Amino acid sequence: MPELPEVETTLRGLKPWVVGARIKELVVYDRRLRWPIASDLPEILAKKTIRGLSRRAKYLLFDVGPGSLIVHLGMSGSLRILEAACAPSRWDPFDLVFAGSPGLCLRMRDPRRFGALLYTEDPATHPLIAPLGPEPLEPGFEGSYLHARARGRTLAIRDFLMNGHIVAGIGNIYAHEALFLAGIRPQRAAGRVSRAECDHLADAIVTVLTQAIAAGGTTLKDFRGSDGRPGYFSQELNVYGRTGAPCHRCQTPIRRRVSGARSSYYCPSCQR
DNA sequence: AAGTTGACCTGAGGGC
DNA sequence: TGCCCTCAGGTCAACT
């Protein structure tokens, strides 16, 4: 579900509530996430204070110094601040309960259980974090980098962009939206994208992600920000999920094509 | 090495 | 109304 903008939306909503909060306890309702929640995690977290909250790719990092909590929302996860007394549902794997009154908690919901809750002493060297590519919204992310990494590669540019080890945080929606803005077909070999097109593509990625964050992310089905509200970027999508609908730029019907196990969307006229 | 496919798991929506 | 099928925002591991 959540790509970079949805995770960033979640982070911004949570920050005022969690930074500085003292942890009373971690209550685990269902350990079965992508990796089982470690049974000693409640012990590790008890009475710690959350000193900061940051994001790396689609991972949320709660600094409980020493050490950090890594949270990934998978395909269907979301995080909300609730009164701890509010009864959890069967889709809620855990509550991070805060000290103080009224008793508040950070509750995860994840019906598909592709999410994760992990603890690490040092996020920078954690095997999930260390190999990640650059953050597209940080300075220094440029077309020259994309062009260098793509050289000689035959996989589809869509799949290249979705590889977090190349660029952090881009999933199926924003890969397609950025490729539309840059005029490049999703299935073109990455190594066949010119330097000039890579410049355009890098700009398009920044534009799309920035606009999506401003809109509170994209809700297709079940994404909710930490305040429970959906994201509105779905109204601004140019190609994703718009099979047969007229291109916003030239009116040609948007085409859908299955590549790999996932759908691809593009305008056959605007994208080459 | 790079590319491709399967696996994980549940819910929603469409067709009949 | 209900059953069956397909599809979904991620990404690691195991193949070719």
Short mmCIF file of N, CA and C in Angstrom, two decimals, chain A residues 87-206:
data_model
loop_
_atom_site.label_atom_id
_atom_site.label_comp_id
_atom_site.label_asym_id
_atom_site.label_seq_id
_atom_site.Cartn_x
_atom_site.Cartn_y
_atom_site.Cartn_z
N ALA A 87 -11.04 -0.64 22.09
CA ALA A 87 -10.77 -2.07 21.82
C ALA A 87 -10.17 -2.29 20.43
N PRO A 88 -9.13 -3.09 20.35
CA PRO A 88 -8.52 -3.38 19.04
C PRO A 88 -9.38 -4.35 18.24
N SER A 89 -9.15 -4.36 16.91
CA SER A 89 -9.87 -5.32 16.07
C SER A 89 -8.93 -6.47 15.72
N ARG A 90 -9.45 -7.42 14.99
CA ARG A 90 -8.65 -8.59 14.63
C ARG A 90 -7.53 -8.26 13.65
N TRP A 91 -7.54 -7.04 13.08
CA TRP A 91 -6.48 -6.67 12.12
C TRP A 91 -5.37 -5.87 12.77
N ASP A 92 -5.44 -5.70 14.07
CA ASP A 92 -4.49 -4.85 14.77
C ASP A 92 -3.43 -5.70 15.47
N PRO A 93 -2.21 -5.72 14.96
CA PRO A 93 -1.21 -6.60 15.55
C PRO A 93 -0.61 -6.10 16.87
N PHE A 94 -0.55 -4.78 17.06
CA PHE A 94 0.04 -4.32 18.32
C PHE A 94 -0.38 -2.89 18.67
N ASP A 95 -0.25 -2.58 19.96
CA ASP A 95 -0.36 -1.22 20.48
C ASP A 95 0.96 -0.86 21.15
N LEU A 96 1.44 0.32 20.87
CA LEU A 96 2.54 0.87 21.66
C LEU A 96 1.88 1.87 22.60
N VAL A 97 1.78 1.49 23.86
CA VAL A 97 1.02 2.30 24.81
C VAL A 97 1.93 3.31 25.49
N PHE A 98 1.47 4.55 25.54
CA PHE A 98 2.28 5.61 26.14
C PHE A 98 1.88 5.85 27.60
N ALA A 99 2.88 6.28 28.37
CA ALA A 99 2.61 6.63 29.76
C ALA A 99 1.84 7.95 29.81
N GLY A 100 1.19 8.21 30.92
CA GLY A 100 0.48 9.48 31.09
C GLY A 100 -1.00 9.33 30.88
N SER A 101 -1.72 10.42 31.17
CA SER A 101 -3.16 10.36 30.96
C SER A 101 -3.59 11.57 30.14
N PRO A 102 -4.54 11.42 29.19
CA PRO A 102 -5.28 10.18 29.02
C PRO A 102 -4.39 9.11 28.38
N GLY A 103 -4.66 7.87 28.62
CA GLY A 103 -3.83 6.80 28.08
C GLY A 103 -3.97 6.70 26.57
N LEU A 104 -2.91 7.09 25.87
CA LEU A 104 -2.93 7.01 24.41
C LEU A 104 -2.03 5.89 23.94
N CYS A 105 -2.29 5.42 22.73
CA CYS A 105 -1.40 4.42 22.17
C CYS A 105 -1.24 4.64 20.68
N LEU A 106 -0.15 4.10 20.17
CA LEU A 106 0.07 4.03 18.73
C LEU A 106 -0.36 2.65 18.31
N ARG A 107 -1.39 2.56 17.48
CA ARG A 107 -1.93 1.25 17.10
C ARG A 107 -1.69 1.00 15.62
N MET A 108 -1.17 -0.18 15.32
CA MET A 108 -1.01 -0.57 13.93
C MET A 108 -2.21 -1.38 13.49
N ARG A 109 -2.61 -1.15 12.23
CA ARG A 109 -3.61 -2.01 11.59
C ARG A 109 -2.97 -2.57 10.35
N ASP A 110 -3.07 -3.87 10.13
CA ASP A 110 -2.44 -4.46 8.95
C ASP A 110 -3.12 -5.76 8.57
N PRO A 111 -4.24 -5.68 7.83
CA PRO A 111 -5.02 -6.88 7.50
C PRO A 111 -4.20 -7.96 6.79
N ARG A 112 -3.32 -7.55 5.90
CA ARG A 112 -2.59 -8.58 5.13
C ARG A 112 -1.33 -9.07 5.83
N ARG A 113 -0.94 -8.37 6.87
CA ARG A 113 0.21 -8.78 7.67
C ARG A 113 1.52 -8.86 6.87
N PHE A 114 1.68 -7.94 5.93
CA PHE A 114 2.96 -7.83 5.22
C PHE A 114 3.86 -6.80 5.89
N GLY A 115 3.37 -6.18 6.91
CA GLY A 115 4.15 -5.16 7.60
C GLY A 115 5.19 -5.77 8.52
N ALA A 116 5.91 -4.90 9.23
CA ALA A 116 6.97 -5.40 10.11
C ALA A 116 7.15 -4.47 11.30
N LEU A 117 7.54 -5.06 12.41
CA LEU A 117 7.95 -4.33 13.61
C LEU A 117 9.22 -4.99 14.10
N LEU A 118 10.33 -4.26 13.96
CA LEU A 118 11.64 -4.81 14.28
C LEU A 118 12.40 -3.84 15.18
N TYR A 119 13.38 -4.38 15.87
CA TYR A 119 14.23 -3.55 16.70
C TYR A 119 15.68 -3.73 16.26
N THR A 120 16.41 -2.62 16.24
CA THR A 120 17.83 -2.71 15.90
C THR A 120 18.64 -1.74 16.74
N GLU A 121 19.86 -2.14 17.04
CA GLU A 121 20.75 -1.25 17.78
C GLU A 121 21.18 -0.07 16.90
N ASP A 122 21.34 -0.37 15.60
CA ASP A 122 21.87 0.65 14.70
C ASP A 122 21.24 0.55 13.32
N PRO A 123 20.26 1.40 13.04
CA PRO A 123 19.55 1.32 11.76
C PRO A 123 20.49 1.43 10.55
N ALA A 124 21.52 2.24 10.67
CA ALA A 124 22.39 2.48 9.51
C ALA A 124 23.03 1.20 8.98
N THR A 125 23.24 0.24 9.86
CA THR A 125 23.89 -1.00 9.42
C THR A 125 22.90 -2.17 9.34
N HIS A 126 21.63 -1.89 9.59
CA HIS A 126 20.64 -2.97 9.52
C HIS A 126 20.51 -3.47 8.08
N PRO A 127 20.42 -4.80 7.88
CA PRO A 127 20.39 -5.35 6.53
C PRO A 127 19.22 -4.87 5.66
N LEU A 128 18.15 -4.41 6.24
CA LEU A 128 17.05 -3.88 5.42
C LEU A 128 17.30 -2.43 5.02
N ILE A 129 18.08 -1.73 5.82
CA ILE A 129 18.26 -0.28 5.61
C ILE A 129 19.55 0.03 4.84
N ALA A 130 20.61 -0.67 5.19
CA ALA A 130 21.92 -0.35 4.62
C ALA A 130 21.97 -0.34 3.09
N PRO A 131 21.35 -1.33 2.40
CA PRO A 131 21.49 -1.35 0.94
C PRO A 131 20.57 -0.40 0.18
N LEU A 132 19.78 0.41 0.88
CA LEU A 132 18.82 1.27 0.19
C LEU A 132 19.51 2.35 -0.62
N GLY A 133 18.91 2.67 -1.75
CA GLY A 133 19.41 3.73 -2.61
C GLY A 133 19.09 5.09 -2.03
N PRO A 134 19.48 6.15 -2.73
CA PRO A 134 19.28 7.51 -2.23
C PRO A 134 17.81 7.89 -2.09
N GLU A 135 17.55 8.81 -1.18
CA GLU A 135 16.21 9.37 -1.02
C GLU A 135 15.96 10.36 -2.16
N PRO A 136 14.89 10.17 -2.90
CA PRO A 136 14.65 11.06 -4.05
C PRO A 136 14.34 12.51 -3.66
N LEU A 137 13.96 12.75 -2.42
CA LEU A 137 13.66 14.13 -2.02
C LEU A 137 14.81 14.79 -1.28
N GLU A 138 15.94 14.09 -1.24
CA GLU A 138 17.12 14.70 -0.63
C GLU A 138 17.97 15.34 -1.73
N PRO A 139 18.75 16.36 -1.36
CA PRO A 139 19.63 16.99 -2.36
C PRO A 139 20.60 15.96 -2.95
N GLY A 140 20.91 16.11 -4.21
CA GLY A 140 21.88 15.22 -4.83
C GLY A 140 21.24 14.11 -5.65
N PHE A 141 19.91 13.99 -5.58
CA PHE A 141 19.24 13.00 -6.42
C PHE A 141 19.02 13.61 -7.79
N GLU A 142 19.72 13.05 -8.78
CA GLU A 142 19.72 13.67 -10.10
C GLU A 142 19.70 12.65 -11.22
N GLY A 143 19.39 13.14 -12.40
CA GLY A 143 19.35 12.29 -13.58
C GLY A 143 20.67 11.59 -13.87
N SER A 144 21.77 12.25 -13.54
CA SER A 144 23.08 11.64 -13.81
C SER A 144 23.23 10.33 -13.03
N TYR A 145 22.71 10.32 -11.81
CA TYR A 145 22.76 9.11 -10.99
C TYR A 145 21.93 8.00 -11.63
N LEU A 146 20.70 8.31 -12.01
CA LEU A 146 19.82 7.30 -12.62
C LEU A 146 20.47 6.75 -13.88
N HIS A 147 21.00 7.65 -14.68
CA HIS A 147 21.60 7.24 -15.95
C HIS A 147 22.78 6.30 -15.73
N ALA A 148 23.60 6.62 -14.74
CA ALA A 148 24.77 5.78 -14.45
C ALA A 148 24.33 4.39 -13.97
N ARG A 149 23.34 4.34 -13.09
CA ARG A 149 22.89 3.05 -12.56
C ARG A 149 22.16 2.22 -13.60
N ALA A 150 21.54 2.87 -14.55
CA ALA A 150 20.72 2.16 -15.55
C ALA A 150 21.55 1.64 -16.72
N ARG A 151 22.76 2.11 -16.83
CA ARG A 151 23.60 1.77 -17.98
C ARG A 151 23.66 0.26 -18.21
N GLY A 152 23.30 -0.13 -19.43
CA GLY A 152 23.43 -1.54 -19.81
C GLY A 152 22.34 -2.46 -19.28
N ARG A 153 21.42 -1.93 -18.51
CA ARG A 153 20.43 -2.83 -17.90
C ARG A 153 19.20 -2.97 -18.79
N THR A 154 18.71 -4.20 -18.85
CA THR A 154 17.62 -4.50 -19.78
C THR A 154 16.26 -4.59 -19.11
N LEU A 155 16.24 -4.54 -17.78
CA LEU A 155 14.92 -4.65 -17.16
C LEU A 155 14.11 -3.38 -17.42
N ALA A 156 12.79 -3.51 -17.30
CA ALA A 156 11.90 -2.38 -17.57
C ALA A 156 12.20 -1.24 -16.62
N ILE A 157 12.14 -0.02 -17.15
CA ILE A 157 12.41 1.17 -16.34
C ILE A 157 11.46 1.26 -15.15
N ARG A 158 10.24 0.75 -15.31
CA ARG A 158 9.30 0.71 -14.18
C ARG A 158 9.87 -0.12 -13.04
N ASP A 159 10.38 -1.30 -13.37
CA ASP A 159 10.93 -2.17 -12.34
C ASP A 159 12.23 -1.62 -11.75
N PHE A 160 13.00 -0.96 -12.58
CA PHE A 160 14.22 -0.29 -12.13
C PHE A 160 13.87 0.76 -11.05
N LEU A 161 12.85 1.56 -11.32
CA LEU A 161 12.47 2.60 -10.36
C LEU A 161 11.88 2.03 -9.08
N MET A 162 11.26 0.85 -9.20
CA MET A 162 10.64 0.25 -8.02
C MET A 162 11.63 -0.51 -7.16
N ASN A 163 12.86 -0.63 -7.63
CA ASN A 163 13.88 -1.30 -6.83
C ASN A 163 14.45 -0.33 -5.80
N GLY A 164 14.14 -0.58 -4.54
CA GLY A 164 14.55 0.33 -3.47
C GLY A 164 16.05 0.46 -3.30
N HIS A 165 16.79 -0.48 -3.88
CA HIS A 165 18.25 -0.38 -3.80
C HIS A 165 18.79 0.61 -4.84
N ILE A 166 17.94 0.98 -5.78
CA ILE A 166 18.31 2.00 -6.77
C ILE A 166 17.84 3.38 -6.30
N VAL A 167 16.55 3.50 -6.05
CA VAL A 167 15.96 4.73 -5.51
C VAL A 167 15.03 4.31 -4.39
N ALA A 168 15.04 5.03 -3.28
CA ALA A 168 14.23 4.64 -2.13
C ALA A 168 12.80 5.14 -2.26
N GLY A 169 11.86 4.26 -1.96
CA GLY A 169 10.49 4.72 -1.69
C GLY A 169 9.50 4.74 -2.82
N ILE A 170 9.92 4.40 -4.05
CA ILE A 170 9.00 4.47 -5.18
C ILE A 170 8.34 3.12 -5.41
N GLY A 171 7.02 3.10 -5.44
CA GLY A 171 6.27 1.88 -5.71
C GLY A 171 5.54 1.98 -7.04
N ASN A 172 4.57 1.12 -7.22
CA ASN A 172 3.93 0.99 -8.52
C ASN A 172 3.18 2.25 -8.97
N ILE A 173 2.53 2.93 -8.05
CA ILE A 173 1.77 4.13 -8.44
C ILE A 173 2.70 5.24 -8.93
N TYR A 174 3.66 5.60 -8.09
CA TYR A 174 4.47 6.78 -8.41
C TYR A 174 5.49 6.50 -9.50
N ALA A 175 5.90 5.24 -9.66
CA ALA A 175 6.75 4.91 -10.80
C ALA A 175 6.00 5.26 -12.10
N HIS A 176 4.74 4.84 -12.15
CA HIS A 176 3.96 5.12 -13.37
C HIS A 176 3.67 6.60 -13.57
N GLU A 177 3.35 7.28 -12.50
CA GLU A 177 3.04 8.71 -12.62
C GLU A 177 4.26 9.51 -13.06
N ALA A 178 5.42 9.16 -12.53
CA ALA A 178 6.64 9.87 -12.91
C ALA A 178 7.00 9.57 -14.36
N LEU A 179 6.82 8.31 -14.78
CA LEU A 179 7.13 7.95 -16.17
C LEU A 179 6.19 8.66 -17.14
N PHE A 180 4.96 8.87 -16.72
CA PHE A 180 4.04 9.64 -17.57
C PHE A 180 4.56 11.06 -17.75
N LEU A 181 4.90 11.71 -16.64
CA LEU A 181 5.38 13.09 -16.73
C LEU A 181 6.63 13.19 -17.58
N ALA A 182 7.46 12.14 -17.52
CA ALA A 182 8.73 12.18 -18.26
C ALA A 182 8.56 11.68 -19.71
N GLY A 183 7.37 11.18 -20.06
CA GLY A 183 7.13 10.74 -21.44
C GLY A 183 7.82 9.44 -21.81
N ILE A 184 8.02 8.58 -20.81
CA ILE A 184 8.73 7.31 -21.05
C ILE A 184 7.79 6.14 -20.76
N ARG A 185 7.75 5.17 -21.66
CA ARG A 185 6.91 3.99 -21.43
C ARG A 185 7.50 3.11 -20.33
N PRO A 186 6.62 2.58 -19.47
CA PRO A 186 7.09 1.79 -18.32
C PRO A 186 7.92 0.57 -18.72
N GLN A 187 7.63 0.02 -19.88
CA GLN A 187 8.29 -1.24 -20.26
C GLN A 187 9.61 -1.04 -21.01
N ARG A 188 9.99 0.20 -21.27
CA ARG A 188 11.26 0.43 -21.97
C ARG A 188 12.43 -0.05 -21.09
N ALA A 189 13.43 -0.64 -21.73
CA ALA A 189 14.61 -1.09 -20.98
C ALA A 189 15.27 0.11 -20.31
N ALA A 190 15.65 -0.07 -19.05
CA ALA A 190 16.24 1.04 -18.28
C ALA A 190 17.47 1.62 -18.98
N GLY A 191 18.27 0.74 -19.57
CA GLY A 191 19.50 1.17 -20.23
C GLY A 191 19.26 1.93 -21.52
N ARG A 192 18.01 1.96 -21.97
CA ARG A 192 17.66 2.68 -23.20
C ARG A 192 17.07 4.05 -22.94
N VAL A 193 17.14 4.47 -21.69
CA VAL A 193 16.65 5.81 -21.35
C VAL A 193 17.84 6.77 -21.42
N SER A 194 17.70 7.79 -22.22
CA SER A 194 18.84 8.69 -22.47
C SER A 194 19.15 9.55 -21.24
N ARG A 195 20.31 10.17 -21.30
CA ARG A 195 20.71 11.07 -20.21
C ARG A 195 19.70 12.20 -20.03
N ALA A 196 19.28 12.78 -21.14
CA ALA A 196 18.31 13.89 -21.05
C ALA A 196 16.99 13.41 -20.45
N GLU A 197 16.59 12.21 -20.86
CA GLU A 197 15.34 11.66 -20.31
C GLU A 197 15.49 11.35 -18.81
N CYS A 198 16.67 10.90 -18.42
CA CYS A 198 16.92 10.65 -17.00
C CYS A 198 16.83 11.93 -16.20
N ASP A 199 17.31 13.02 -16.75
CA ASP A 199 17.19 14.32 -16.08
C ASP A 199 15.72 14.66 -15.88
N HIS A 200 14.96 14.47 -16.94
CA HIS A 200 13.53 14.76 -16.90
C HIS A 200 12.83 13.84 -15.90
N LEU A 201 13.25 12.58 -15.91
CA LEU A 201 12.65 11.58 -15.02
C LEU A 201 12.91 11.91 -13.55
N ALA A 202 14.14 12.28 -13.25
CA ALA A 202 14.47 12.63 -11.86
C ALA A 202 13.60 13.81 -11.40
N ASP A 203 13.45 14.80 -12.27
CA ASP A 203 12.58 15.94 -11.94
C ASP A 203 11.14 15.48 -11.73
N ALA A 204 10.69 14.57 -12.60
CA ALA A 204 9.31 14.09 -12.52
C ALA A 204 9.06 13.34 -11.22
N ILE A 205 10.03 12.56 -10.80
CA ILE A 205 9.91 11.83 -9.53
C ILE A 205 9.75 12.80 -8.37
N VAL A 206 10.59 13.81 -8.35
CA VAL A 206 10.52 14.81 -7.27
C VAL A 206 9.17 15.52 -7.29
#
